[in-house]
Tab-separated table of C-alpha atoms and ligand atoms in Angstrom:
chain	number	residue	atom	x	y	z
A	1	MET	CA	104.753	93.567	123.491
A	2	ILE	CA	101.330	92.221	121.533
A	3	ILE	CA	98.328	94.273	122.676
A	4	ASP	CA	100.309	97.376	121.467
A	5	ALA	CA	99.632	96.622	118.200
A	6	ILE	CA	96.045	94.825	119.584
A	7	GLN	CA	94.699	98.707	120.700
A	8	LYS	CA	96.284	100.398	118.347
A	9	ARG	CA	94.920	98.112	115.007
A	10	LYS	CA	92.206	99.833	113.812
A	11	SER	CA	90.043	99.569	110.711
A	12	ASN	CA	91.273	102.153	108.312
A	13	PHE	CA	89.624	104.677	105.493
A	14	SER	CA	92.434	107.088	104.369
A	15	TYR	CA	95.716	105.812	102.555
A	16	SER	CA	98.516	107.697	101.462
A	17	GLU	CA	100.224	107.482	98.488
A	18	LYS	CA	103.528	105.498	100.641
A	19	SER	CA	104.203	102.032	98.986
A	20	ILE	CA	104.949	99.255	101.019
A	21	GLU	CA	108.961	98.709	101.636
A	22	GLN	CA	109.362	94.932	100.394
A	23	GLU	CA	111.254	93.775	103.473
A	24	LYS	CA	107.627	94.346	105.663
A	25	LEU	CA	105.810	92.741	103.227
A	26	ASN	CA	107.577	89.963	103.637
A	27	GLU	CA	107.376	89.896	107.152
A	28	ILE	CA	103.846	90.235	107.179
A	29	PHE	CA	103.623	86.884	104.950
A	30	GLU	CA	105.806	85.624	107.592
A	31	ALA	CA	103.546	86.546	110.729
A	32	ALA	CA	100.329	84.906	108.121
A	33	THR	CA	101.803	82.067	107.680
A	34	LEU	CA	103.057	81.227	111.466
A	35	ALA	CA	99.566	81.232	112.197
A	36	ALA	CA	98.407	77.481	113.850
A	37	SER	CA	96.726	75.786	111.894
A	38	SER	CA	94.400	72.792	112.841
A	39	MET	CA	96.450	69.209	111.525
A	40	ASN	CA	99.398	71.941	110.092
A	41	VAL	CA	97.504	71.647	106.908
A	42	GLN	CA	97.611	76.296	106.302
A	43	PRO	CA	94.355	76.102	103.798
A	44	TRP	CA	95.414	80.422	103.885
A	45	ARG	CA	96.738	81.384	100.574
A	46	PHE	CA	97.097	84.787	99.550
A	47	ILE	CA	96.654	86.841	96.295
A	48	PHE	CA	98.672	90.446	96.858
A	49	ALA	CA	99.050	93.523	94.619
A	50	ASN	CA	100.290	97.022	94.835
A	51	GLN	CA	98.939	99.535	93.711
A	52	ASN	CA	100.030	99.845	90.636
A	53	GLU	CA	99.717	96.102	89.792
A	54	PRO	CA	96.588	94.940	87.370
A	55	GLU	CA	95.784	92.297	89.991
A	56	PHE	CA	94.582	95.289	92.281
A	57	GLN	CA	91.843	96.442	89.857
A	58	LEU	CA	91.200	92.378	89.843
A	59	ILE	CA	90.861	92.879	93.218
A	60	LEU	CA	88.742	96.118	93.359
A	61	ASN	CA	86.787	95.645	90.601
A	62	THR	CA	85.028	92.581	93.660
A	63	LEU	CA	84.785	95.095	96.146
A	64	SER	CA	80.595	96.874	96.968
A	65	GLU	CA	80.645	99.926	96.084
A	66	GLY	CA	80.682	101.113	99.224
A	67	ASN	CA	84.421	99.342	100.051
A	68	GLN	CA	86.227	100.425	97.116
A	69	ARG	CA	85.047	104.441	97.655
A	70	TRP	CA	87.894	104.457	99.935
A	71	ALA	CA	89.635	100.747	99.373
A	72	LYS	CA	91.079	102.496	95.807
A	73	ASP	CA	93.445	104.360	97.867
A	74	ALA	CA	95.062	102.061	99.068
A	75	SER	CA	98.967	101.041	98.737
A	76	ALA	CA	98.200	97.540	98.480
A	77	LEU	CA	95.394	94.493	98.645
A	78	VAL	CA	95.246	90.968	99.335
A	79	LEU	CA	92.815	88.561	98.920
A	80	SER	CA	92.960	85.895	101.592
A	81	VAL	CA	91.946	82.688	100.336
A	82	ALA	CA	90.256	79.167	102.165
A	83	GLN	CA	91.782	75.623	101.175
A	84	ILE	CA	88.306	73.483	102.261
A	85	GLU	CA	88.955	70.805	101.398
A	86	TYR	CA	92.705	68.541	101.012
A	87	THR	CA	93.928	65.126	100.314
A	88	HIS	CA	94.965	62.634	103.179
A	89	ASN	CA	96.045	59.115	102.406
A	90	ASP	CA	94.179	59.126	98.748
A	91	LYS	CA	91.312	60.686	100.784
A	92	LEU	CA	89.550	63.615	100.506
A	93	ILE	CA	88.781	65.098	103.690
A	94	ALA	CA	86.805	68.135	104.131
A	95	ASN	CA	88.291	71.218	106.496
A	96	ALA	CA	86.046	72.350	108.949
A	97	TYR	CA	88.094	74.473	110.578
A	98	ALA	CA	89.829	76.166	107.432
A	99	TRP	CA	87.737	79.172	107.807
A	100	HIS	CA	88.965	79.720	110.800
A	101	ASP	CA	92.770	78.922	110.508
A	102	THR	CA	92.824	81.327	107.884
A	103	GLY	CA	91.578	83.952	109.876
A	104	MET	CA	93.786	83.043	111.997
A	105	ALA	CA	96.311	84.302	109.519
A	106	ASN	CA	94.647	87.076	108.868
A	107	ALA	CA	94.820	88.539	112.208
A	108	ASN	CA	98.534	87.834	112.181
A	109	LEU	CA	98.861	89.553	109.035
A	110	MET	CA	97.335	92.529	110.032
A	111	LEU	CA	98.608	92.723	113.668
A	112	GLN	CA	102.184	92.272	112.159
A	113	ALA	CA	101.429	95.487	109.877
A	114	THR	CA	99.899	97.744	113.044
A	115	SER	CA	103.154	96.772	114.531
A	116	LEU	CA	105.701	97.673	111.476
A	117	GLY	CA	103.519	101.377	111.700
A	118	LEU	CA	101.459	100.542	108.561
A	119	VAL	CA	97.417	100.550	108.894
A	120	THR	CA	94.808	97.612	107.772
A	121	HIS	CA	91.016	97.561	106.952
A	122	PRO	CA	89.376	94.107	106.531
A	123	MET	CA	86.428	93.403	103.896
A	124	GLY	CA	84.252	90.661	103.455
A	125	GLY	CA	81.897	93.009	101.298
A	126	PHE	CA	82.909	91.751	98.224
A	127	ASP	CA	81.650	90.133	95.299
A	128	HIS	CA	83.467	85.727	96.761
A	129	GLN	CA	81.863	84.578	92.685
A	130	LYS	CA	83.591	87.191	91.002
A	131	ALA	CA	86.630	86.867	93.122
A	132	SER	CA	86.887	82.908	92.328
A	133	GLU	CA	86.806	83.961	88.689
A	134	ASN	CA	88.913	86.801	88.325
A	135	PHE	CA	92.171	84.664	90.324
A	136	ASN	CA	90.430	81.292	88.304
A	137	LEU	CA	90.538	79.762	92.117
A	138	PRO	CA	90.394	75.855	91.870
A	139	LYS	CA	86.620	74.192	93.341
A	140	GLU	CA	88.595	73.512	97.034
A	141	TYR	CA	89.398	76.915	97.813
A	142	GLN	CA	87.088	79.460	99.010
A	143	PRO	CA	88.039	83.580	99.114
A	144	VAL	CA	87.269	84.885	102.581
A	145	LEU	CA	88.682	88.246	103.096
A	146	ILE	CA	90.465	91.254	101.045
A	147	ILE	CA	92.152	93.387	103.520
A	148	ALA	CA	93.637	96.644	102.320
A	149	LEU	CA	96.726	97.756	103.281
A	150	GLY	CA	98.718	101.102	103.256
A	151	TYR	CA	100.503	104.293	105.154
A	152	LYS	CA	97.862	105.819	107.049
A	153	GLY	CA	96.056	108.988	105.089
A	154	ASP	CA	95.070	112.049	105.849
A	155	GLU	CA	92.380	111.281	107.277
A	156	THR	CA	90.833	114.686	106.820
A	157	LYS	CA	90.179	114.245	103.249
A	158	LEU	CA	87.841	111.718	103.677
A	159	PRO	CA	84.263	111.737	102.883
A	160	GLU	CA	82.455	113.263	105.961
A	161	ASP	CA	81.145	110.229	107.078
A	162	LEU	CA	83.869	108.141	106.884
A	163	ILE	CA	85.896	110.737	108.888
A	164	LYS	CA	82.753	109.957	111.038
A	165	ARG	CA	83.489	106.132	111.271
A	166	GLN	CA	86.788	106.525	111.443
A	167	THR	CA	87.534	108.675	114.553
A	168	ALA	CA	84.667	107.207	116.123
A	169	PRO	CA	86.108	105.339	119.601
A	170	ARG	CA	86.020	101.549	119.358
A	171	LYS	CA	82.993	100.078	120.215
A	172	ARG	CA	83.394	96.303	122.623
A	173	LYS	CA	80.807	93.984	124.632
A	174	PRO	CA	82.048	94.339	127.866
A	175	ILE	CA	84.251	91.425	129.414
A	176	GLU	CA	81.458	90.015	131.954
A	177	GLU	CA	79.635	89.619	129.093
A	178	VAL	CA	81.672	87.869	126.720
A	179	VAL	CA	84.022	85.445	129.275
A	180	PHE	CA	82.310	83.355	131.762
A	181	LYS	CA	83.985	81.901	135.069
A	182	GLY	CA	80.790	78.553	134.975
A	183	SER	CA	77.449	77.639	132.470
A	184	PHE	CA	77.277	79.543	129.465
A	185	GLY	CA	76.636	83.349	130.489
A	186	VAL	CA	77.265	83.465	134.197
B	1	LIG	C1	85.116	89.425	108.225
B	1	LIG	C2	84.934	90.595	108.484
B	1	LIG	C3	84.424	91.397	107.133
B	1	LIG	C4	84.252	92.829	107.033
B	1	LIG	N1	83.754	93.421	106.319
B	1	LIG	C5	84.328	95.066	106.172
B	1	LIG	C6	83.332	95.729	105.014
B	1	LIG	O1	82.873	94.572	103.864
B	1	LIG	N2	83.132	96.907	105.065
B	1	LIG	C7	83.942	97.863	106.144
B	1	LIG	O2	84.135	98.823	106.120
B	1	LIG	N3	84.537	96.839	106.925
B	1	LIG	C8	84.292	95.568	107.439
B	1	LIG	N4	85.011	95.316	108.154
B	1	LIG	C9	85.605	95.659	109.686
B	1	LIG	C10	84.485	95.475	110.686
B	1	LIG	O3	83.478	96.833	110.417
B	1	LIG	C11	85.431	95.553	112.169
B	1	LIG	O4	86.113	95.357	112.103
B	1	LIG	C12	84.536	96.547	112.973
B	1	LIG	O5	83.912	97.339	113.640
B	1	LIG	C13	85.647	96.355	114.699
B	1	LIG	O6	86.420	97.917	114.213
B	1	LIG	P1	88.348	97.936	114.330
B	1	LIG	O7	88.109	96.751	113.369
B	1	LIG	O8	88.511	98.963	114.437
B	1	LIG	O9	88.595	96.941	115.478
B	1	LIG	C14	85.078	94.168	108.617
B	1	LIG	C15	85.262	92.878	109.637
B	1	LIG	C16	85.740	91.319	109.313
B	1	LIG	C17	86.557	90.767	110.391
């Protein structure tokens, strides 16, 4: 059941040294690319790097210090990118849903990873300008999110503050606060 992966997914700070099997990566990216998108434009792009590859450092060094502290141990990092403009019948069209649709692909990616026994952590805390430069993104592409991927590591080895964050119960607004039957707020 899809709800199992949704309930299990949790932003994870501790990673083991185990690398991710290619077969699993293929399924993870297939799930991402099967997301719905406005006009089926599929605005998402992914720059992927295993920890032992030079591009890993190029993604890692865009992250805030607070994120680098633990994300350096991830098996892989993914920089997700949205194409915010595209050409249709020789016309340049701004895609107002580019970030939304890339977000849907990112969610699929993380849920498929979770259902394959991996852990993930999405991060917006990075230098977007630097990420664009590091990967020579064309001007119609914007960096959206960095996702840490890997197998769960021993969380007792994390610094105290991260153990606290990792083991804290997930907090959510009650359903009644976000779902309305009629007018907004009712
Ligand atoms: C767009 C986005 C940006 C985020 N940026 C960061 C980040 O920079 N650093 C971090 O530790 N967590 C980051 N998170 C993770 C959130 O803190 C986390 O999703 C939220 O607290 C809910 O916890 P859960 O993912 O475990 O359910 C981000 C999540 C999203 C969706």
